[in-house]
Amino acid sequence: QVQLVESGGGLVQPGGSLRLSCAASGSITTINVWNWYRQAPGKQREWVTSVTSGGRTIYADSVKGRFTMSRDNAKNTVYLQMNSLKPEDTGVYYCLIQGISLGNYWGQGTQVTVSS
């Protein structure tokens, strides 16, 4: 069993910042890729950012320059620092971990609302 717990969501004004966390625990083998996705109301889930075990990080164009993903391998945790937030960043943010032998696991999601 693998558990993913996301935290850090909340309500923030436009231009504000939030930091999300995703912690993995349980029967974890190698995590090859950590990902963040988000889903706005009435829309499909969309990819936000990924970091590989080798440290390569890529971002969706919509968040590039505003969001930063980082890892703490010792804690099996990743963080998503979100700055200059916009109303269109509103949604439920999900963590996805992927491993060749591990498989894929999704977290339960954390709500981010950007509104004045």
mmCIF file with all atom_site columns, C-alpha atoms in Angstrom:
data_model
loop_
_atom_site.group_PDB
_atom_site.id
_atom_site.type_symbol
_atom_site.label_atom_id
_atom_site.label_alt_id
_atom_site.label_comp_id
_atom_site.label_asym_id
_atom_site.label_entity_id
_atom_site.label_seq_id
_atom_site.pdbx_PDB_ins_code
_atom_site.Cartn_x
_atom_site.Cartn_y
_atom_site.Cartn_z
_atom_site.occupancy
_atom_site.B_iso_or_equiv
_atom_site.pdbx_formal_charge
_atom_site.auth_seq_id
_atom_site.auth_comp_id
_atom_site.auth_asym_id
_atom_site.auth_atom_id
_atom_site.pdbx_PDB_model_num
ATOM 1   C CA . GLN A 1 1   ? 0.000   0.000  0.000   1.00 0.00 ? 1   GLN A CA 1
ATOM 2   C CA . VAL A 1 2   ? 1.143   3.479  -0.909  1.00 0.00 ? 2   VAL A CA 1
ATOM 3   C CA . GLN A 1 3   ? -0.357  6.618  0.540   1.00 0.00 ? 3   GLN A CA 1
ATOM 4   C CA . LEU A 1 4   ? -0.066  10.110 -0.868  1.00 0.00 ? 4   LEU A CA 1
ATOM 5   C CA . VAL A 1 5   ? -1.107  13.062 1.208   1.00 0.00 ? 5   VAL A CA 1
ATOM 6   C CA . GLU A 1 6   ? -1.344  16.533 -0.279  1.00 0.00 ? 6   GLU A CA 1
ATOM 7   C CA . SER A 1 7   ? -1.619  19.641 1.832   1.00 0.00 ? 7   SER A CA 1
ATOM 8   C CA . GLY A 1 8   ? -1.200  23.392 1.655   1.00 0.00 ? 8   GLY A CA 1
ATOM 9   C CA . GLY A 1 9   ? -4.215  24.415 -0.373  1.00 0.00 ? 9   GLY A CA 1
ATOM 10  C CA . GLY A 1 10  ? -6.461  27.289 0.561   1.00 0.00 ? 10  GLY A CA 1
ATOM 11  C CA . LEU A 1 11  ? -7.931  30.628 -0.433  1.00 0.00 ? 11  LEU A CA 1
ATOM 12  C CA . VAL A 1 12  ? -5.567  33.317 -1.634  1.00 0.00 ? 12  VAL A CA 1
ATOM 13  C CA . GLN A 1 13  ? -5.969  36.659 -3.367  1.00 0.00 ? 13  GLN A CA 1
ATOM 14  C CA . PRO A 1 14  ? -4.701  37.181 -6.921  1.00 0.00 ? 14  PRO A CA 1
ATOM 15  C CA . GLY A 1 15  ? -0.991  37.822 -6.865  1.00 0.00 ? 15  GLY A CA 1
ATOM 16  C CA . GLY A 1 16  ? -0.556  35.803 -3.697  1.00 0.00 ? 16  GLY A CA 1
ATOM 17  C CA . SER A 1 17  ? 1.393   32.633 -3.006  1.00 0.00 ? 17  SER A CA 1
ATOM 18  C CA . LEU A 1 18  ? 0.787   29.141 -1.702  1.00 0.00 ? 18  LEU A CA 1
ATOM 19  C CA . ARG A 1 19  ? 3.023   26.138 -1.158  1.00 0.00 ? 19  ARG A CA 1
ATOM 20  C CA . LEU A 1 20  ? 1.611   22.674 -1.674  1.00 0.00 ? 20  LEU A CA 1
ATOM 21  C CA . SER A 1 21  ? 3.151   19.511 -0.303  1.00 0.00 ? 21  SER A CA 1
ATOM 22  C CA . CYS A 1 22  ? 2.811   15.904 -1.379  1.00 0.00 ? 22  CYS A CA 1
ATOM 23  C CA . ALA A 1 23  ? 4.157   13.244 0.948   1.00 0.00 ? 23  ALA A CA 1
ATOM 24  C CA . ALA A 1 24  ? 4.422   9.579  -0.002  1.00 0.00 ? 24  ALA A CA 1
ATOM 25  C CA . SER A 1 25  ? 4.497   6.761  2.505   1.00 0.00 ? 25  SER A CA 1
ATOM 26  C CA . GLY A 1 26  ? 3.980   3.023  2.682   1.00 0.00 ? 26  GLY A CA 1
ATOM 27  C CA . SER A 1 27  ? 5.453   0.320  0.484   1.00 0.00 ? 27  SER A CA 1
ATOM 28  C CA . ILE A 1 28  ? 7.459   2.650  -1.711  1.00 0.00 ? 28  ILE A CA 1
ATOM 29  C CA . THR A 1 29  ? 10.023  1.414  -4.148  1.00 0.00 ? 29  THR A CA 1
ATOM 30  C CA . THR A 1 30  ? 11.688  3.791  -6.562  1.00 0.00 ? 30  THR A CA 1
ATOM 31  C CA . ILE A 1 31  ? 9.642   6.828  -7.542  1.00 0.00 ? 31  ILE A CA 1
ATOM 32  C CA . ASN A 1 32  ? 10.768  7.717  -11.026 1.00 0.00 ? 32  ASN A CA 1
ATOM 33  C CA . VAL A 1 33  ? 8.549   10.728 -11.620 1.00 0.00 ? 33  VAL A CA 1
ATOM 34  C CA . TRP A 1 34  ? 6.607   13.077 -9.362  1.00 0.00 ? 34  TRP A CA 1
ATOM 35  C CA . ASN A 1 35  ? 3.828   15.087 -10.998 1.00 0.00 ? 35  ASN A CA 1
ATOM 36  C CA . TRP A 1 36  ? 1.295   17.748 -10.163 1.00 0.00 ? 36  TRP A CA 1
ATOM 37  C CA . TYR A 1 37  ? -2.010  17.976 -12.007 1.00 0.00 ? 37  TYR A CA 1
ATOM 38  C CA . ARG A 1 38  ? -4.945  20.276 -11.448 1.00 0.00 ? 38  ARG A CA 1
ATOM 39  C CA . GLN A 1 39  ? -8.617  20.252 -12.283 1.00 0.00 ? 39  GLN A CA 1
ATOM 40  C CA . ALA A 1 40  ? -10.749 23.359 -12.506 1.00 0.00 ? 40  ALA A CA 1
ATOM 41  C CA . PRO A 1 41  ? -14.535 23.136 -12.076 1.00 0.00 ? 41  PRO A CA 1
ATOM 42  C CA . GLY A 1 42  ? -16.131 21.781 -15.229 1.00 0.00 ? 42  GLY A CA 1
ATOM 43  C CA . LYS A 1 43  ? -12.795 21.133 -16.911 1.00 0.00 ? 43  LYS A CA 1
ATOM 44  C CA . GLN A 1 44  ? -10.572 18.149 -17.519 1.00 0.00 ? 44  GLN A CA 1
ATOM 45  C CA . ARG A 1 45  ? -7.628  17.443 -15.303 1.00 0.00 ? 45  ARG A CA 1
ATOM 46  C CA . GLU A 1 46  ? -4.512  19.066 -16.721 1.00 0.00 ? 46  GLU A CA 1
ATOM 47  C CA . TRP A 1 47  ? -0.809  18.483 -16.178 1.00 0.00 ? 47  TRP A CA 1
ATOM 48  C CA . VAL A 1 48  ? 1.094   21.216 -14.313 1.00 0.00 ? 48  VAL A CA 1
ATOM 49  C CA . THR A 1 49  ? 4.641   20.042 -13.660 1.00 0.00 ? 49  THR A CA 1
ATOM 50  C CA . SER A 1 50  ? 6.875   16.982 -13.296 1.00 0.00 ? 50  SER A CA 1
ATOM 51  C CA . VAL A 1 51  ? 10.242  16.168 -11.786 1.00 0.00 ? 51  VAL A CA 1
ATOM 52  C CA . THR A 1 52  ? 12.197  13.027 -12.598 1.00 0.00 ? 52  THR A CA 1
ATOM 53  C CA . SER A 1 53  ? 14.393  11.032 -10.250 1.00 0.00 ? 53  SER A CA 1
ATOM 54  C CA . GLY A 1 54  ? 17.322  12.562 -12.075 1.00 0.00 ? 54  GLY A CA 1
ATOM 55  C CA . GLY A 1 55  ? 16.169  16.034 -11.099 1.00 0.00 ? 55  GLY A CA 1
ATOM 56  C CA . ARG A 1 56  ? 14.848  17.246 -14.437 1.00 0.00 ? 56  ARG A CA 1
ATOM 57  C CA . THR A 1 57  ? 11.833  19.498 -13.951 1.00 0.00 ? 57  THR A CA 1
ATOM 58  C CA . ILE A 1 58  ? 9.399   20.625 -16.620 1.00 0.00 ? 58  ILE A CA 1
ATOM 59  C CA . TYR A 1 59  ? 6.407   22.953 -16.407 1.00 0.00 ? 59  TYR A CA 1
ATOM 60  C CA . ALA A 1 60  ? 3.277   23.701 -18.337 1.00 0.00 ? 60  ALA A CA 1
ATOM 61  C CA . ASP A 1 61  ? 3.532   26.997 -20.198 1.00 0.00 ? 61  ASP A CA 1
ATOM 62  C CA . SER A 1 62  ? 0.664   28.390 -18.137 1.00 0.00 ? 62  SER A CA 1
ATOM 63  C CA . VAL A 1 63  ? 2.689   28.185 -14.905 1.00 0.00 ? 63  VAL A CA 1
ATOM 64  C CA . LYS A 1 64  ? 6.256   28.569 -16.146 1.00 0.00 ? 64  LYS A CA 1
ATOM 65  C CA . GLY A 1 65  ? 8.074   31.300 -14.264 1.00 0.00 ? 65  GLY A CA 1
ATOM 66  C CA . ARG A 1 66  ? 5.482   31.359 -11.462 1.00 0.00 ? 66  ARG A CA 1
ATOM 67  C CA . PHE A 1 67  ? 5.500   27.820 -10.063 1.00 0.00 ? 67  PHE A CA 1
ATOM 68  C CA . THR A 1 68  ? 8.509   25.928 -8.731  1.00 0.00 ? 68  THR A CA 1
ATOM 69  C CA . MET A 1 69  ? 8.597   22.251 -7.874  1.00 0.00 ? 69  MET A CA 1
ATOM 70  C CA . SER A 1 70  ? 11.161  20.876 -5.465  1.00 0.00 ? 70  SER A CA 1
ATOM 71  C CA . ARG A 1 71  ? 11.930  17.535 -3.839  1.00 0.00 ? 71  ARG A CA 1
ATOM 72  C CA . ASP A 1 72  ? 13.055  16.235 -0.483  1.00 0.00 ? 72  ASP A CA 1
ATOM 73  C CA . ASN A 1 73  ? 14.122  12.685 -1.278  1.00 0.00 ? 73  ASN A CA 1
ATOM 74  C CA . ALA A 1 74  ? 14.826  11.826 2.341   1.00 0.00 ? 74  ALA A CA 1
ATOM 75  C CA . LYS A 1 75  ? 11.212  12.618 3.223   1.00 0.00 ? 75  LYS A CA 1
ATOM 76  C CA . ASN A 1 76  ? 9.663   11.252 0.020   1.00 0.00 ? 76  ASN A CA 1
ATOM 77  C CA . THR A 1 77  ? 8.018   14.629 -0.353  1.00 0.00 ? 77  THR A CA 1
ATOM 78  C CA . VAL A 1 78  ? 7.669   17.170 -3.117  1.00 0.00 ? 78  VAL A CA 1
ATOM 79  C CA . TYR A 1 79  ? 6.621   20.782 -2.868  1.00 0.00 ? 79  TYR A CA 1
ATOM 80  C CA . LEU A 1 80  ? 4.931   23.109 -5.309  1.00 0.00 ? 80  LEU A CA 1
ATOM 81  C CA . GLN A 1 81  ? 5.656   26.760 -4.645  1.00 0.00 ? 81  GLN A CA 1
ATOM 82  C CA . MET A 1 82  ? 3.046   28.827 -6.441  1.00 0.00 ? 82  MET A CA 1
ATOM 83  C CA . ASN A 1 83  ? 3.632   32.565 -6.801  1.00 0.00 ? 83  ASN A CA 1
ATOM 84  C CA . SER A 1 84  ? 1.782   35.327 -8.634  1.00 0.00 ? 84  SER A CA 1
ATOM 85  C CA . LEU A 1 85  ? -1.376  33.276 -8.483  1.00 0.00 ? 85  LEU A CA 1
ATOM 86  C CA . LYS A 1 86  ? -4.180  34.049 -10.886 1.00 0.00 ? 86  LYS A CA 1
ATOM 87  C CA . PRO A 1 87  ? -7.906  33.220 -10.713 1.00 0.00 ? 87  PRO A CA 1
ATOM 88  C CA . GLU A 1 88  ? -7.372  30.717 -13.516 1.00 0.00 ? 88  GLU A CA 1
ATOM 89  C CA . ASP A 1 89  ? -5.065  28.751 -11.213 1.00 0.00 ? 89  ASP A CA 1
ATOM 90  C CA . THR A 1 90  ? -8.113  27.814 -9.151  1.00 0.00 ? 90  THR A CA 1
ATOM 91  C CA . GLY A 1 91  ? -8.812  24.099 -8.937  1.00 0.00 ? 91  GLY A CA 1
ATOM 92  C CA . VAL A 1 92  ? -8.095  20.896 -7.121  1.00 0.00 ? 92  VAL A CA 1
ATOM 93  C CA . TYR A 1 93  ? -4.405  20.058 -7.248  1.00 0.00 ? 93  TYR A CA 1
ATOM 94  C CA . TYR A 1 94  ? -3.437  16.395 -7.380  1.00 0.00 ? 94  TYR A CA 1
ATOM 95  C CA . CYS A 1 95  ? -0.112  14.680 -6.878  1.00 0.00 ? 95  CYS A CA 1
ATOM 96  C CA . LEU A 1 96  ? 0.771   11.670 -9.017  1.00 0.00 ? 96  LEU A CA 1
ATOM 97  C CA . ILE A 1 97  ? 3.781   9.449  -8.444  1.00 0.00 ? 97  ILE A CA 1
ATOM 98  C CA . GLN A 1 98  ? 5.029   7.018  -11.054 1.00 0.00 ? 98  GLN A CA 1
ATOM 99  C CA . GLY A 1 99  ? 7.536   4.198  -10.781 1.00 0.00 ? 99  GLY A CA 1
ATOM 100 C CA . ILE A 1 100 ? 8.527   1.408  -13.131 1.00 0.00 ? 100 ILE A CA 1
ATOM 101 C CA . SER A 1 101 ? 7.964   -1.249 -10.463 1.00 0.00 ? 101 SER A CA 1
ATOM 102 C CA . LEU A 1 102 ? 5.831   0.926  -8.197  1.00 0.00 ? 102 LEU A CA 1
ATOM 103 C CA . GLY A 1 103 ? 3.070   1.782  -10.635 1.00 0.00 ? 103 GLY A CA 1
ATOM 104 C CA . ASN A 1 104 ? 0.997   4.972  -10.497 1.00 0.00 ? 104 ASN A CA 1
ATOM 105 C CA . TYR A 1 105 ? -0.611  6.504  -7.428  1.00 0.00 ? 105 TYR A CA 1
ATOM 106 C CA . TRP A 1 106 ? -2.784  9.599  -7.111  1.00 0.00 ? 106 TRP A CA 1
ATOM 107 C CA . GLY A 1 107 ? -3.321  11.685 -4.029  1.00 0.00 ? 107 GLY A CA 1
ATOM 108 C CA . GLN A 1 108 ? -6.732  12.823 -2.833  1.00 0.00 ? 108 GLN A CA 1
ATOM 109 C CA . GLY A 1 109 ? -6.227  16.397 -3.976  1.00 0.00 ? 109 GLY A CA 1
ATOM 110 C CA . THR A 1 110 ? -6.088  19.777 -2.269  1.00 0.00 ? 110 THR A CA 1
ATOM 111 C CA . GLN A 1 111 ? -8.260  22.756 -3.175  1.00 0.00 ? 111 GLN A CA 1
ATOM 112 C CA . VAL A 1 112 ? -6.662  25.992 -4.335  1.00 0.00 ? 112 VAL A CA 1
ATOM 113 C CA . THR A 1 113 ? -8.916  29.002 -4.750  1.00 0.00 ? 113 THR A CA 1
ATOM 114 C CA . VAL A 1 114 ? -7.592  32.291 -6.095  1.00 0.00 ? 114 VAL A CA 1
ATOM 115 C CA . SER A 1 115 ? -10.151 35.020 -5.604  1.00 0.00 ? 115 SER A CA 1
ATOM 116 C CA . SER A 1 116 ? -10.493 38.539 -4.300  1.00 0.00 ? 116 SER A CA 1
#
